[in-house]
XYZ file of C-alpha atoms in Angstrom:
654
model
C -44.025 16.350 -22.353
C -42.735 14.028 -25.106
C -42.585 10.255 -24.984
C -38.923 10.199 -23.954
C -39.699 12.322 -20.888
C -42.532 9.983 -19.987
C -40.223 6.972 -20.268
C -37.484 8.269 -17.964
C -36.153 5.728 -15.494
C -37.488 6.514 -12.024
C -36.402 3.664 -9.791
C -34.508 0.413 -10.077
C -33.923 -2.481 -7.707
C -31.112 -4.937 -8.436
C -32.172 -8.559 -7.863
C -29.170 -10.289 -9.459
C -27.584 -12.757 -7.022
C -24.175 -12.088 -8.582
C -24.289 -8.316 -8.183
C -26.217 -8.226 -4.936
C -23.367 -10.130 -3.299
C -20.898 -7.534 -4.510
C -23.118 -4.587 -3.564
C -23.625 -5.947 -0.058
C -19.910 -6.724 0.177
C -19.161 -3.060 -0.490
C -21.553 -1.972 2.264
C -20.488 -4.517 4.861
C -16.759 -4.832 4.177
C -15.357 -2.419 1.597
C -16.688 0.895 2.897
C -15.873 0.235 6.594
C -12.427 -1.087 5.676
C -11.573 1.848 3.424
C -12.833 4.340 6.011
C -10.458 2.837 8.574
C -7.582 2.981 6.117
C -8.199 6.643 5.278
C -8.334 7.447 8.999
C -5.051 5.571 9.591
C -6.813 3.069 11.833
C -6.266 -0.129 9.824
C -3.333 -2.480 10.269
C -2.234 -2.642 6.663
C 0.879 -3.072 4.578
C 1.491 -1.281 1.301
C 5.031 -2.543 0.833
C 3.977 -4.371 -2.336
C 2.712 -1.194 -4.004
C 3.250 -1.759 -7.762
C 4.364 1.844 -8.179
C 6.991 1.506 -5.419
C 5.928 4.838 -4.024
C 7.798 4.285 -0.786
C 4.845 5.326 1.378
C 4.261 3.930 4.842
C 0.998 2.380 5.959
C -0.760 5.689 6.579
C -3.234 7.243 4.169
C -3.681 10.490 6.120
C -6.426 11.475 3.665
C -8.952 12.451 6.338
C -6.224 14.032 8.484
C -5.310 16.325 5.569
C -8.885 17.627 5.530
C -8.777 18.189 9.290
C -5.577 20.190 8.981
C -7.033 22.294 6.171
C -10.128 22.879 8.298
C -8.043 24.078 11.245
C -9.015 21.107 13.404
C -5.500 19.669 13.526
C -1.938 20.783 12.948
C 0.719 19.369 10.675
C 1.863 19.114 7.099
C 0.090 17.537 4.160
C 0.841 13.862 3.643
C 0.598 11.881 0.427
C 0.029 12.858 -3.166
C -1.461 16.210 -4.143
C -4.617 14.285 -5.106
C -4.857 12.404 -1.791
C -8.236 14.065 -1.113
C -9.804 12.084 -3.954
C -9.569 8.823 -1.992
C -12.078 10.357 0.425
C -14.297 11.794 -2.282
C -14.623 8.561 -4.256
C -15.351 6.707 -1.020
C -18.047 9.288 -0.207
C -19.577 8.844 -3.654
C -19.661 5.070 -3.229
C -21.334 5.477 0.168
C -23.912 7.834 -1.356
C -24.922 5.266 -3.976
C -25.145 2.552 -1.333
C -27.841 4.516 0.530
C -30.136 3.989 -2.449
C -30.299 0.244 -1.807
C -28.962 -0.210 1.739
C -29.807 2.676 4.096
C -27.435 2.702 7.050
C -27.965 5.238 9.835
C -24.506 4.727 11.329
C -22.798 5.225 7.994
C -25.036 8.215 7.304
C -23.806 9.878 10.502
C -20.218 9.371 9.363
C -20.853 10.761 5.886
C -22.836 13.756 7.158
C -19.967 14.614 9.511
C -17.567 14.177 6.606
C -19.585 16.679 4.549
C -19.327 19.115 7.472
C -15.554 18.599 7.605
C -15.165 19.137 3.858
C -17.232 22.312 4.109
C -14.980 23.619 6.885
C -11.865 22.753 4.871
C -13.101 24.657 1.826
C -11.741 28.183 1.364
C -14.166 31.097 1.332
C -13.760 31.455 -2.433
C -14.678 27.796 -2.999
C -11.151 26.438 -3.511
C -10.366 23.062 -1.965
C -7.193 21.055 -2.492
C -5.545 20.336 0.838
C -1.963 20.022 -0.401
C -1.955 23.598 -1.630
C -4.020 24.957 1.257
C -1.690 23.445 3.838
C 1.778 23.561 2.305
C 1.769 25.599 -0.904
C -0.951 28.286 -0.932
C 1.210 30.514 -3.136
C 1.231 27.834 -5.875
C -2.506 27.429 -6.435
C -3.204 26.820 -10.138
C 0.489 27.557 -10.895
C 1.553 24.080 -12.090
C -1.534 22.468 -13.603
C 0.466 19.824 -15.426
C 1.118 18.104 -12.087
C -1.104 19.670 -9.446
C -4.307 17.660 -9.999
C -6.268 20.550 -8.481
C -9.134 20.459 -10.956
C -9.005 16.663 -10.949
C -9.336 16.684 -7.173
C -12.180 19.176 -7.092
C -13.874 17.317 -9.934
C -13.981 14.167 -7.835
C -15.619 16.090 -5.011
C -18.162 17.603 -7.402
C -19.120 14.095 -8.539
C -19.408 12.961 -4.925
C -21.346 16.064 -3.892
C -23.903 15.595 -6.653
C -24.313 11.900 -5.809
C -24.637 12.637 -2.085
C -27.229 15.349 -2.652
C -29.245 13.064 -4.921
C -29.154 10.217 -2.391
C -29.737 12.193 0.817
C -30.986 15.668 -0.062
C -28.050 17.169 1.855
C -27.939 20.722 0.460
C -24.547 21.440 1.982
C -23.005 18.676 -0.143
C -24.287 20.320 -3.315
C -23.362 23.828 -2.147
C -19.739 22.759 -1.686
C -19.761 21.495 -5.274
C -21.266 24.651 -6.750
C -18.826 26.865 -4.800
C -15.960 24.802 -6.191
C -17.254 25.112 -9.727
C -17.817 28.847 -9.293
C -14.236 29.217 -8.032
C -12.910 27.374 -11.067
C -15.082 29.477 -13.374
C -13.679 32.634 -11.768
C -10.114 31.556 -12.513
C -10.238 29.834 -15.914
C -11.117 31.053 -19.373
C -9.913 33.232 -22.204
C -11.006 36.501 -20.622
C -8.410 38.969 -19.346
C -6.993 37.972 -15.973
C -8.015 34.308 -16.280
C -5.852 31.223 -16.836
C -6.090 30.006 -20.467
C -5.405 26.418 -19.444
C -6.710 23.143 -18.048
C -5.720 20.331 -15.701
C -3.031 17.820 -16.593
C -5.425 15.040 -15.556
C -8.878 15.268 -17.177
C -11.804 14.767 -14.778
C -13.298 18.188 -14.185
C -15.013 18.038 -17.580
C -17.228 15.096 -16.697
C -17.787 16.422 -13.162
C -19.016 19.786 -14.424
C -21.335 17.977 -16.817
C -22.868 16.080 -13.912
C -23.235 19.325 -11.972
C -24.996 20.871 -14.969
C -27.362 17.892 -15.126
C -28.298 18.384 -11.487
C -28.520 22.188 -11.319
C -29.458 23.135 -14.874
C -26.901 25.952 -14.666
C -25.466 26.273 -18.184
C -22.401 28.044 -16.806
C -21.039 24.693 -15.716
C -21.641 23.063 -19.105
C -20.005 26.038 -20.813
C -16.971 25.710 -18.529
C -16.662 21.979 -19.266
C -16.891 22.765 -22.977
C -14.157 25.394 -22.601
C -11.739 22.950 -20.963
C -12.233 20.460 -23.799
C -11.895 22.977 -26.603
C -8.889 24.698 -25.013
C -6.883 21.511 -24.459
C -3.919 21.491 -26.837
C -4.613 24.906 -28.340
C -1.309 26.068 -26.862
C 0.795 22.898 -26.715
C 3.455 24.662 -24.649
C 1.022 25.853 -21.946
C 2.268 23.413 -19.302
C 5.938 24.130 -19.993
C 5.319 27.874 -19.685
C 3.697 27.327 -16.292
C 6.494 25.000 -15.184
C 9.162 27.580 -15.988
C 7.260 30.379 -14.281
C 6.759 28.202 -11.193
C 10.411 27.126 -11.170
C 11.516 24.444 -13.619
C 12.975 22.174 -10.930
C 10.256 22.915 -8.384
C 8.286 19.799 -9.293
C 5.243 18.569 -7.416
C 5.498 15.055 -8.847
C 9.012 14.082 -9.842
C 9.548 13.321 -13.509
C 6.171 14.557 -14.712
C 7.630 17.583 -16.500
C 9.680 15.323 -18.793
C 6.764 13.305 -20.141
C 5.633 14.102 -23.698
C 2.697 16.418 -24.264
C 0.698 13.517 -25.659
C 0.849 11.906 -22.199
C -1.542 14.653 -21.045
C -3.536 14.698 -24.310
C -2.189 18.236 -24.770
C 0.041 17.992 -27.851
C -2.702 19.287 -30.142
C -6.412 20.153 -30.007
C -8.644 17.169 -29.322
C -10.239 17.314 -32.765
C -6.787 16.744 -34.299
C -5.734 13.863 -32.034
C -5.876 10.701 -34.112
C -5.149 7.995 -31.535
C -5.650 7.305 -27.840
C -2.249 8.241 -26.461
C -0.789 8.786 -23.035
C -1.948 7.869 -19.558
C -4.852 5.437 -20.022
C -7.025 6.770 -17.183
C -6.593 10.331 -18.380
C -7.725 9.268 -21.862
C -10.954 7.581 -20.799
C -11.860 10.312 -18.297
C -11.333 12.822 -21.095
C -13.485 10.729 -23.423
C -16.264 10.504 -20.836
C -16.256 14.281 -20.498
C -16.242 14.674 -24.284
C -19.251 12.388 -24.664
C -21.143 14.227 -21.916
C -20.508 17.657 -23.439
C -21.078 16.508 -27.024
C -24.496 15.172 -26.044
C -25.591 18.416 -24.397
C -24.013 20.899 -26.819
C -24.269 19.058 -30.125
C -20.548 19.665 -30.737
C -19.854 17.444 -33.762
C -16.069 17.709 -33.432
C -16.215 16.301 -29.909
C -18.587 13.518 -30.935
C -16.345 12.550 -33.832
C -13.371 12.547 -31.459
C -15.287 10.249 -29.110
C -15.902 7.797 -31.926
C -12.310 8.008 -33.138
C -10.836 7.382 -29.679
C -13.357 4.602 -29.033
C -12.446 2.804 -32.245
C -8.728 3.073 -31.601
C -9.041 1.734 -28.059
C -11.534 -1.056 -28.697
C -10.204 -2.271 -32.039
C -6.460 -1.890 -31.503
C -5.482 -1.207 -27.883
C -7.746 -3.242 -25.587
C -7.121 -6.586 -23.926
C -9.666 -9.378 -24.211
C -10.702 -8.666 -20.599
C -11.359 -4.985 -21.363
C -8.198 -3.819 -19.599
C -6.282 -0.958 -21.202
C -2.788 0.447 -20.733
C 0.054 -1.672 -22.078
C 3.015 -0.384 -20.082
C 3.911 0.405 -16.496
C 5.926 3.386 -17.739
C 3.415 6.165 -17.259
C 0.512 3.689 -16.897
C -0.025 4.365 -20.566
C -1.057 3.258 -24.017
C 1.859 2.472 -26.316
C 1.006 1.802 -29.959
C -1.616 -0.108 -31.919
C -1.735 -3.868 -31.289
C 0.984 -3.736 -28.625
C -0.690 -5.917 -25.997
C 1.890 -7.840 -23.940
C 0.327 -10.075 -21.308
C 3.065 -10.410 -18.689
C 4.287 -6.807 -18.470
C 0.981 -5.052 -19.149
C -0.534 -2.539 -16.769
C -4.309 -2.743 -17.213
C -5.036 -0.396 -14.323
C -8.332 -1.023 -12.528
C -9.178 2.689 -12.751
C -8.805 2.559 -16.529
C -11.386 -0.227 -16.789
C -13.720 1.707 -14.502
C -13.212 4.772 -16.687
C -13.904 2.731 -19.810
C -17.246 1.736 -18.273
C -17.996 5.441 -17.743
C -17.148 6.152 -21.396
C -19.304 3.287 -22.712
C -22.285 4.412 -20.678
C -22.080 7.947 -22.037
C -21.795 6.725 -25.617
C -24.959 4.675 -25.107
C -26.654 7.903 -24.054
C -25.728 9.358 -27.447
C -26.428 6.489 -29.832
C -27.939 3.017 -29.621
C -25.053 0.757 -30.583
C -24.730 -2.646 -29.035
C -20.947 -2.361 -29.195
C -20.983 0.108 -26.344
C -23.021 -2.300 -24.248
C -20.655 -5.136 -25.159
C -17.635 -3.251 -23.855
C -19.487 -2.081 -20.747
C -20.353 -5.713 -20.032
C -16.754 -6.787 -20.679
C -15.510 -4.282 -18.102
C -18.128 -5.124 -15.490
C -17.547 -8.869 -15.537
C -13.805 -8.951 -16.227
C -11.395 -6.005 -16.327
C -12.855 -3.851 -13.580
C -14.107 -6.594 -11.275
C -10.684 -8.218 -11.119
C -9.506 -5.170 -9.170
C -10.995 -6.381 -5.873
C -10.566 -9.628 -3.974
C -13.587 -11.652 -2.967
C -13.167 -10.476 0.636
C -13.442 -6.789 -0.331
C -10.221 -5.956 1.546
C -7.491 -6.574 -0.995
C -7.009 -4.888 -4.351
C -5.240 -4.974 -7.678
C -3.926 -1.798 -9.241
C -2.402 -3.788 -12.137
C -4.380 -6.554 -13.858
C -2.085 -8.831 -15.906
C -3.172 -11.676 -18.197
C -0.108 -13.704 -17.335
C 1.577 -13.803 -13.951
C 4.282 -15.773 -12.201
C 5.420 -15.100 -8.608
C 9.008 -15.954 -9.554
C 8.977 -13.426 -12.405
C 7.437 -10.669 -10.275
C 10.075 -11.237 -7.610
C 13.076 -11.791 -9.827
C 12.543 -9.501 -12.823
C 12.453 -5.744 -12.074
C 10.562 -5.251 -15.331
C 7.709 -7.324 -13.892
C 7.806 -6.135 -10.282
C 4.628 -4.104 -10.838
C 2.701 -7.336 -11.453
C 1.358 -8.642 -8.149
C 0.190 -12.226 -7.822
C -1.803 -11.499 -4.663
C -3.919 -8.400 -4.191
C -2.513 -5.782 -1.819
C -4.014 -4.321 1.367
C -3.717 -0.794 -0.013
C -1.563 1.421 -2.217
C 0.424 4.597 -1.740
C -1.527 5.853 -4.755
C -4.911 4.420 -3.775
C -7.086 5.615 -6.642
C -8.394 2.172 -7.635
C -10.136 0.684 -4.550
C -12.699 3.457 -4.050
C -13.127 3.927 -7.802
C -14.248 0.320 -8.151
C -16.470 0.654 -5.086
C -18.344 3.605 -6.587
C -18.874 1.673 -9.826
C -20.310 -1.354 -8.016
C -22.649 0.653 -5.778
C -23.961 2.588 -8.808
C -24.342 -0.445 -11.078
C -28.103 0.175 -11.244
C -27.368 3.280 -13.337
C -25.718 1.199 -16.077
C -28.532 -1.130 -17.148
C -30.980 0.945 -19.183
C -30.815 3.905 -21.513
C -33.808 5.886 -22.754
C -33.354 7.312 -26.258
C -36.287 9.098 -27.905
C -39.254 6.719 -27.512
C -37.088 3.675 -26.826
C -36.055 1.892 -23.646
C -32.756 0.084 -24.251
C -31.944 -2.901 -22.056
C -28.236 -3.390 -22.650
C -27.070 -5.258 -19.533
C -28.314 -8.630 -18.334
C -28.341 -7.905 -14.620
C -31.579 -9.029 -12.983
C -33.643 -6.105 -11.738
C -37.027 -4.502 -11.295
C -37.184 -1.084 -12.942
C -39.900 1.556 -12.886
C -40.187 4.071 -15.704
C -42.533 6.984 -16.357
C -46.210 6.375 -17.163
C -46.226 3.518 -14.625
C -44.204 1.281 -16.937
C -42.412 -1.501 -15.098
C -39.754 -3.829 -16.504
C -38.849 -6.940 -14.549
C -35.761 -8.777 -15.763
C -35.079 -12.221 -14.291
C -32.014 -14.366 -15.001
C -29.078 -16.249 -13.532
C -26.558 -14.320 -15.591
C -23.606 -14.576 -16.185
C -23.848 -18.320 -15.580
C -27.024 -18.896 -17.613
C -28.143 -17.275 -20.870
C -31.899 -17.505 -20.280
C -33.160 -13.912 -19.929
C -36.801 -13.284 -19.058
C -38.550 -9.922 -19.223
C -41.980 -9.062 -17.921
C -43.232 -5.650 -19.008
C -46.175 -3.963 -17.294
C -47.670 -1.073 -19.263
C -51.029 -0.165 -17.641
C -51.424 3.106 -19.594
C -50.925 1.404 -22.974
C -48.028 3.745 -23.761
C -46.586 3.065 -27.210
C -42.803 2.673 -27.113
C -39.975 0.516 -28.392
C -38.086 -1.907 -26.205
C -34.558 -2.650 -27.404
C -32.576 -5.648 -26.174
C -28.855 -5.965 -26.842
C -27.698 -9.129 -28.587
C -24.076 -9.600 -27.492
C -21.451 -10.241 -30.136
C -20.421 -13.354 -28.200
C -23.874 -14.852 -28.886
C -24.090 -15.296 -32.650
C -27.091 -17.575 -32.161
C -30.098 -16.700 -30.016
C -33.816 -17.349 -29.768
C -36.530 -14.859 -28.914
C -40.116 -15.426 -27.828
C -42.750 -12.766 -27.188
C -45.794 -13.861 -25.223
C -44.816 -17.470 -25.948
C -44.537 -16.999 -29.713
C -41.175 -17.402 -31.444
C -40.032 -14.270 -33.221
C -37.391 -13.699 -35.883
C -36.314 -10.078 -35.623
C -33.270 -8.658 -37.408
C -30.473 -7.253 -35.260
C -29.917 -3.542 -35.815
C -26.588 -2.169 -34.558
C -26.508 -4.840 -31.873
C -30.146 -4.551 -30.714
C -33.471 -6.215 -31.472
C -36.483 -3.925 -31.134
C -40.005 -4.763 -30.053
C -42.999 -2.452 -30.336
C -44.809 -2.304 -27.010
C -48.304 -0.896 -26.647
C -50.255 -3.650 -24.911
C -50.891 -3.625 -21.176
C -48.405 -6.434 -20.602
C -45.738 -8.367 -22.454
C -43.564 -11.375 -21.706
C -40.217 -11.740 -23.479
C -37.835 -14.693 -23.359
C -34.344 -14.370 -24.803
C -31.986 -17.337 -24.849
C -28.340 -16.547 -25.516
C -25.629 -18.942 -26.661
C -23.532 -19.770 -23.613
C -21.290 -22.353 -25.244
C -17.600 -22.350 -24.430
C -15.577 -20.655 -27.159
C -11.902 -20.575 -28.030
C -10.957 -17.004 -28.869
C -8.136 -15.718 -31.045
C -6.600 -12.267 -31.298
C -5.929 -10.434 -34.527
C -2.674 -11.697 -36.007
C -1.478 -8.102 -35.763
C -1.108 -8.760 -32.009
C 2.357 -10.246 -31.700
C 1.899 -11.343 -28.085
C -1.109 -13.549 -28.877
C -0.108 -14.998 -32.251
C -0.948 -18.700 -32.430
C -2.562 -18.541 -28.994
C -6.093 -19.192 -27.737
C -8.126 -17.843 -24.836
C -11.308 -19.317 -23.411
C -14.566 -17.432 -22.999
C -18.089 -18.400 -22.019
C -20.782 -15.761 -22.295
C -19.227 -12.478 -21.137
C -16.694 -14.190 -18.864
C -13.055 -14.571 -19.879
C -11.395 -17.552 -18.192
C -7.943 -18.110 -16.738
C -5.914 -21.038 -15.468
C -4.279 -20.925 -12.048
C -1.566 -23.108 -10.624
C -3.932 -23.798 -7.729
C -5.886 -26.098 -10.080
C -3.251 -27.207 -12.579
C 0.275 -28.599 -12.484
C 2.794 -25.909 -13.381
C 4.374 -24.430 -15.298
C 1.266 -23.247 -17.117
C 3.081 -22.282 -20.323
C 3.435 -25.986 -21.191
C -0.302 -26.381 -21.903
C -1.651 -26.258 -25.444
C -5.214 -25.987 -26.713
C -6.656 -27.245 -29.972
C -9.736 -26.156 -31.932
C -10.889 -29.729 -31.276
C -10.531 -29.364 -27.499
C -13.665 -30.505 -25.689
C -14.961 -28.326 -22.875
C -17.194 -29.160 -19.940
C -18.860 -26.424 -17.893
C -20.330 -26.715 -14.427
C -21.180 -24.329 -11.613
C -19.425 -24.850 -8.287
C -21.260 -22.966 -5.540
C -18.573 -23.734 -2.962
C -15.579 -22.464 -4.916
C -14.623 -18.761 -4.950
C -18.025 -17.635 -3.615
C -19.722 -19.552 -6.436
C -18.287 -19.616 -9.959
C -18.706 -21.407 -13.249
C -15.800 -23.805 -13.884
C -14.570 -24.979 -17.277
C -12.590 -28.158 -17.747
C -11.093 -28.406 -21.223
C -8.985 -31.080 -22.885
C -5.443 -29.955 -23.600
C -1.999 -31.324 -24.278
C 0.895 -30.738 -21.943
C 4.519 -30.911 -22.944
C 6.842 -32.703 -20.550
C 9.080 -30.350 -18.590
C 12.772 -30.657 -19.463
C 15.100 -32.012 -16.844
C 16.877 -29.290 -14.891
C 20.219 -30.658 -16.081
C 19.220 -30.680 -19.777
C 21.078 -28.347 -22.159
C 19.667 -24.854 -22.411
C 19.456 -25.171 -26.202
C 19.184 -28.333 -28.313
C 18.281 -29.295 -31.850
C 14.523 -29.301 -32.563
C 12.881 -32.696 -32.249
C 9.458 -34.236 -31.695
C 8.231 -33.140 -28.261
C 6.798 -35.499 -25.722
C 3.244 -34.485 -24.789
C 0.415 -35.988 -22.800
C -3.333 -35.422 -22.910
C -4.576 -33.647 -19.818
C -7.538 -31.702 -18.520
C -7.027 -27.982 -17.932
C -9.191 -26.364 -15.259
C -10.225 -22.746 -15.788
C -11.875 -20.211 -13.508
C -13.322 -16.763 -14.299
C -10.500 -14.271 -14.739
C -11.992 -11.849 -12.198
C -11.688 -14.493 -9.459
C -8.003 -15.366 -9.790
C -5.512 -14.721 -6.948
C -8.021 -15.457 -4.182
C -6.326 -18.685 -3.107
C -2.702 -19.802 -2.760
C -0.037 -17.923 -4.650
C 0.972 -19.255 -8.045
C 1.065 -18.791 -11.782
C -1.882 -17.564 -13.861
C -2.466 -17.172 -17.570
C -5.285 -16.374 -19.986
C -3.651 -17.114 -23.366
C -2.389 -20.602 -24.289
C -0.335 -21.878 -27.185
C -2.195 -23.707 -29.924
C -1.398 -27.329 -30.709
């Protein structure tokens, strides 16, 4: 057994006040609420669905499984991927058992596993839309069917549930699914030489390989990645054979091949194009498979996609996807704030991607982006009550614009009860309940601590790492390392790019250690060590590259990892009249009574006087009348939890 095996993470307990509140919220509010919704028992409205899907208040997701299992009669309801709402919820519940065992919930989830098993066909196939209403079309229209996407989400849930509970049936369902897919796909005679229009199965099969050790599943994941784009016309050929006008999802056949990352082989794709969630799920699968196979083309593609997204196509909050049309990327540096999409699922997927890249190479940049998603882009997707959700996460919003401009109707200014396409709520729930899996990475003989979320972690050889802090509100990070066996290893701590200055003490002695690719490394071999890291938590005015038209001559405010926003609830509107200066003075304080406890920033600004309603629409330029004011800012993730009103992140410069 080498040192890396000895260092493997064995158990972790989250002690962070910030994240414990969210993790308990998921258990006490989110999971029960979502279960009621999926069983059509909740009194909800989805009339404000940003996709205008025209669905009524029913989810019918559990009912679809009952029909497929022969326990009820009727037709399939919802999207062809409706099953995934249940599977992501199940995965979130599985993770919650690791820190909050719940016998009542366990009874529900065990019965759900039984139902899923009964719904599964004898050959392992399970996608209720096709089982109920279109059995003759299985695997016939992969561009739109989401069959492998759907089964991939169950495989992820099945692995998580087996790991949390030891329920063998949950894992058996997953392996039967994977075996069914393996029987149908490949380059051998009689198999389908294709792949799903929505990547997901690749990362799911990688997780199944990790759990079972069966290389067949890794090989199948590798096949899907290598085959994508080899025949750019594959989807069109299937569409014609299935009936060109016989669409499953209207309009999907007319989208460009790049929308599905299928225009060319992955190794030849230069930029992150198409549906944003598809891209980051694909990238997560690529990183998984590259790590286990050593495929250099896939690893290089991971790096290329990462660089394009992070350096040219990502919002300051970590959100990705610039347009509502196709929920997609557009082109480099196109980052509008008021019409953007920034789907919650895309931020969750970006967190998945970052985590897998950390498993490949120790670069602080991956930890920086993971942190950005956790505290901003992804977290914004859920209200503080756990019962309302954002699909779209804008950086500028105005109720009048959302109501009056059809081009902005997808931008909600209050989170919705639910969505016709409800992929985001359970996706965020599974990220929050599994947050303990995102804090440490073991590479070779090194333990990397890349997230400042207070915890107690146990590693091999009886090594224990205790991290204490009040992050993200305070930058004082304390580590206590217990190493009773005197194991020699390195301990790497990420130094965030937002903290150019920092101090480090080891056993009370100040240390000056160079930063290597975003980490400082300490050699640990003593029985115990105490480490104190102090990060720079000053308020900073941020600028975007001047290649970003939407943010030219604008400033945003950030403190630590948190991006801040102004709401009309705290400031006189309209918010576009406020201007910030590099000389603006900022005051920070923590308000435990506001928004479940948040850090507040008050910053000096100037505010232009609002023109009289009877003033001419256009006049000759003249000296504007401004007044000095104080602008109040709250963390971006916490906006839209009070009265309805305007919000913005970027402000004009004086």
